Short mmCIF file of C-alpha atoms in Angstrom, two decimals:
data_model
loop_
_atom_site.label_atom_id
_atom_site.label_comp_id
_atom_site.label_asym_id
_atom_site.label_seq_id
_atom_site.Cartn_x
_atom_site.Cartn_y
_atom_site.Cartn_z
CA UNK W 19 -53.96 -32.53 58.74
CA UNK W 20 -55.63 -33.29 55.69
CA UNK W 21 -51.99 -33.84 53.97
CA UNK W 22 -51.22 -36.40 56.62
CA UNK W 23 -54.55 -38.40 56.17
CA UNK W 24 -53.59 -38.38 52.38
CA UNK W 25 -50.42 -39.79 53.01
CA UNK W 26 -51.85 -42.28 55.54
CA UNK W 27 -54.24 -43.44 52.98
CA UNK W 28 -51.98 -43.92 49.91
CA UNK W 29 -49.42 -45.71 52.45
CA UNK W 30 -52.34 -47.69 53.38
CA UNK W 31 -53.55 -48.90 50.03
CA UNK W 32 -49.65 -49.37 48.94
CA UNK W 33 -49.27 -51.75 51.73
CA UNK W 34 -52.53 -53.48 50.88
CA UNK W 35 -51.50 -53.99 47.06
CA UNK W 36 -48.40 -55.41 48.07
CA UNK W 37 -49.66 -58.21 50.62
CA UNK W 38 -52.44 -58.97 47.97
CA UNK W 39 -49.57 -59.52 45.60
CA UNK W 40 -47.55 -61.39 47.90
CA UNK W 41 -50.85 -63.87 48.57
CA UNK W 42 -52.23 -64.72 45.98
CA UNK W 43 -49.01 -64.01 43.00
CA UNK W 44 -46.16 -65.52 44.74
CA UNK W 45 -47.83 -68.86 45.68
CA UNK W 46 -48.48 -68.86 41.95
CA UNK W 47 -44.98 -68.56 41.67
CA UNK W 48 -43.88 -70.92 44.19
CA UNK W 49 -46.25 -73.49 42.91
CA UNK W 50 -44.89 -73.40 39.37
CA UNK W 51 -41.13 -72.96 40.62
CA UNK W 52 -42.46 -76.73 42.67
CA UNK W 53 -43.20 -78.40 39.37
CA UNK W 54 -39.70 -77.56 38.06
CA UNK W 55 -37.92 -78.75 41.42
CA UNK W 56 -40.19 -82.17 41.29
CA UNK W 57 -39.37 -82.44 37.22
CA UNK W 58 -35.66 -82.43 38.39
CA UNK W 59 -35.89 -84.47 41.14
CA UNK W 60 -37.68 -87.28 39.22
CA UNK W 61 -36.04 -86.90 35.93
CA UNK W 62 -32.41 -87.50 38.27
CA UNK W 63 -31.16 -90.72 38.23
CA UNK W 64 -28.36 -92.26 41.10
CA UNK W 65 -25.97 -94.39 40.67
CA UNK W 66 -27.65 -98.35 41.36
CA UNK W 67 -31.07 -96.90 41.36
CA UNK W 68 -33.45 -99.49 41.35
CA UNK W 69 -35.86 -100.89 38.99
CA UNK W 70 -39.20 -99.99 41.28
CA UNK W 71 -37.96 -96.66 42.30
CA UNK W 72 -37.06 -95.74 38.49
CA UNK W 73 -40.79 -96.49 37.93
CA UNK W 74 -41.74 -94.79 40.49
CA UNK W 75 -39.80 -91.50 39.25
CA UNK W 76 -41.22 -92.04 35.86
CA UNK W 77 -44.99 -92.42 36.97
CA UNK W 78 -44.03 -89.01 39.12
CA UNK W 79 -43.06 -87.30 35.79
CA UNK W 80 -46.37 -88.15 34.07
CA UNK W 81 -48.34 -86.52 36.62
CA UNK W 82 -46.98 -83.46 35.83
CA UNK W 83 -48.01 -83.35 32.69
CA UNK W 84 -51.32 -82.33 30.64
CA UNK W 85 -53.46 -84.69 28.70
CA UNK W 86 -51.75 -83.45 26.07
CA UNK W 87 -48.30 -81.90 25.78
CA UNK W 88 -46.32 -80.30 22.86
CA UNK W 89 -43.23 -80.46 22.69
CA UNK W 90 -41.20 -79.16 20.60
CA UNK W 91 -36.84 -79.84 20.61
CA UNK W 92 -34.62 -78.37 18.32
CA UNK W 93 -32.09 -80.59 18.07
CA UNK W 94 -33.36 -83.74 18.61
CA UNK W 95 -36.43 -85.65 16.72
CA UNK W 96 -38.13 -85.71 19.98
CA UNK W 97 -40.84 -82.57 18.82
CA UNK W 98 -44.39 -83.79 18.86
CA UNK W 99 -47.55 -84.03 20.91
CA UNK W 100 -47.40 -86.66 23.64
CA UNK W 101 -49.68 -87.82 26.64
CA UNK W 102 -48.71 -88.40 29.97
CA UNK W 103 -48.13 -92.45 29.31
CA UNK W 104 -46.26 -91.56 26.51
CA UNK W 105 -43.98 -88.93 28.51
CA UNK W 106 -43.84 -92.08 31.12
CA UNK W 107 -42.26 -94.17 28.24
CA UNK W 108 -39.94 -92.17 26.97
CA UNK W 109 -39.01 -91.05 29.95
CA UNK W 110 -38.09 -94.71 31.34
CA UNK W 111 -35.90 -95.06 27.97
CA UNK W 112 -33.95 -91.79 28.23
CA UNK W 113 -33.35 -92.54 31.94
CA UNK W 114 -31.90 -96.49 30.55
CA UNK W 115 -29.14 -94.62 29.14
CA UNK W 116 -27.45 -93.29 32.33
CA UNK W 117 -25.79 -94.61 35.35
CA UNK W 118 -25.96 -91.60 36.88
CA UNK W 119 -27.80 -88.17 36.00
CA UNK W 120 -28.71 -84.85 37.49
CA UNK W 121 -31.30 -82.29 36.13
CA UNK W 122 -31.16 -78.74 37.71
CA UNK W 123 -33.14 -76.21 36.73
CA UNK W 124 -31.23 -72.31 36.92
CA UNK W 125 -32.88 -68.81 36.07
CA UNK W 126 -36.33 -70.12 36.32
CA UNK W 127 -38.21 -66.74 34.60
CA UNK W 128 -42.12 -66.71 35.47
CA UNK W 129 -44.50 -64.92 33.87
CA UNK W 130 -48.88 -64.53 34.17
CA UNK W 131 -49.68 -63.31 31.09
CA UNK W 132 -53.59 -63.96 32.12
CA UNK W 133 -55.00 -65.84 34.62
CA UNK W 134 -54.40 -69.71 34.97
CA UNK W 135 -51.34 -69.62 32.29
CA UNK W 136 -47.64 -69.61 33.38
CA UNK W 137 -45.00 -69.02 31.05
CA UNK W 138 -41.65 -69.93 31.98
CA UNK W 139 -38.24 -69.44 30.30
CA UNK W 140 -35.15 -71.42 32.17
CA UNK W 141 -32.01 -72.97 32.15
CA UNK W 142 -31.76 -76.82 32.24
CA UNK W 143 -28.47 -78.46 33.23
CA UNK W 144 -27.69 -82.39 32.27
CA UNK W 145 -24.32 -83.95 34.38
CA UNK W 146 -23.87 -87.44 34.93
CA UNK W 147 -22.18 -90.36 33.45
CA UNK W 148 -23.82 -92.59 30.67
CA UNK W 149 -24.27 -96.16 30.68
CA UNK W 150 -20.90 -96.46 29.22
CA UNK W 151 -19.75 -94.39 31.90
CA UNK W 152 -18.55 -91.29 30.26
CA UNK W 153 -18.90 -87.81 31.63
CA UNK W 154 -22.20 -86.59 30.19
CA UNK W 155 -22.52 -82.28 30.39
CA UNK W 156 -25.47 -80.65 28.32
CA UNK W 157 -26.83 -77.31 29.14
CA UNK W 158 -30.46 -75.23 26.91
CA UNK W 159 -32.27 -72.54 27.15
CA UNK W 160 -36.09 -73.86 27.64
CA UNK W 161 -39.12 -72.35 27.21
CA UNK W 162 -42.50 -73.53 29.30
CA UNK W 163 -46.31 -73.64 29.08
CA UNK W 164 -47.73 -74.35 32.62
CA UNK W 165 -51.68 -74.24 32.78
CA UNK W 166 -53.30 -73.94 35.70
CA UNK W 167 -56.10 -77.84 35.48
CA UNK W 168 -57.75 -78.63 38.35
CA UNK W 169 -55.50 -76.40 40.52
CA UNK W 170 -52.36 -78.15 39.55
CA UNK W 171 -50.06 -76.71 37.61
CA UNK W 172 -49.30 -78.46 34.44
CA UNK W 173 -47.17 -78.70 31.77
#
């Protein structure tokens, strides 16, 4: 009898770790995986997108971001610290250059080292045609910051 109670009570607290995980970790996780999904969405551009709805995207974009960001791109001059206006800017020029773009996001890795700080390692996919209309394919590695401001999420 007492064997059974034992068991009971180790099944009980294993079942009770795991829902705590599932509540409170994995909305974490789903809430970080969001920011990538809206970071694609708005950094995709369709083919005759408009003028007010490319600002739209771009103002989107900023509000993901930090006061501050660092960012730092290997192959590109792009590395630097940059607010959210900034991010806005850029982001309307790099967007200029395309007819058509797509930004997924594969192998999104999410990590809590402590509480309030996300790190995230993934794989970001370009494909689309430039202004010029030729085939545009570019695939990196990236590696993330998210901090928890506010309750958001941030990059």
């Amino acid at each position: 009898m007492v064997n059974k109670r034992k068991i009971l009570i180790g099944l009980a607290v294993v079942v009770a770790a795991f829902l705590l995980y599932n509540f409170f970790f994995k909305d974490e996780e789903e809430a970080v995986r969001k920011q990538f999904e809206v970071l694609a969405e708005s950094t995709s551009k369709e083919p005759g997108e408009q003028p007010l709805i490319a600002i739209q995207k771009a103002g989107q974009i900023g509000s993901l971001f930090a006061d501050i960001c660092r960012l730092k791109v290997t192959t590109t001059p792009f590395s630097g610290e940059y607010t959210p206006k900034e991010i806005i800017d850029r982001t309307i020029m790099a967007r200029a250059s395309f007819a058509q773009a797509t930004i997924k996001f594969y192998d999104v890795n999410i990590d809590f080292p402590i509480d309030g700080v996300a790190n995230v390692v993934a794989t970001v996919r370009l494909t689309g045609k430039s202004s010029r209309e030729k085939d545009v394919t570019d695939t990196h590695e990236i590696e993330a910051i998210l901090k928890k401001i506010d309750g958001d999420w941030l990059f």
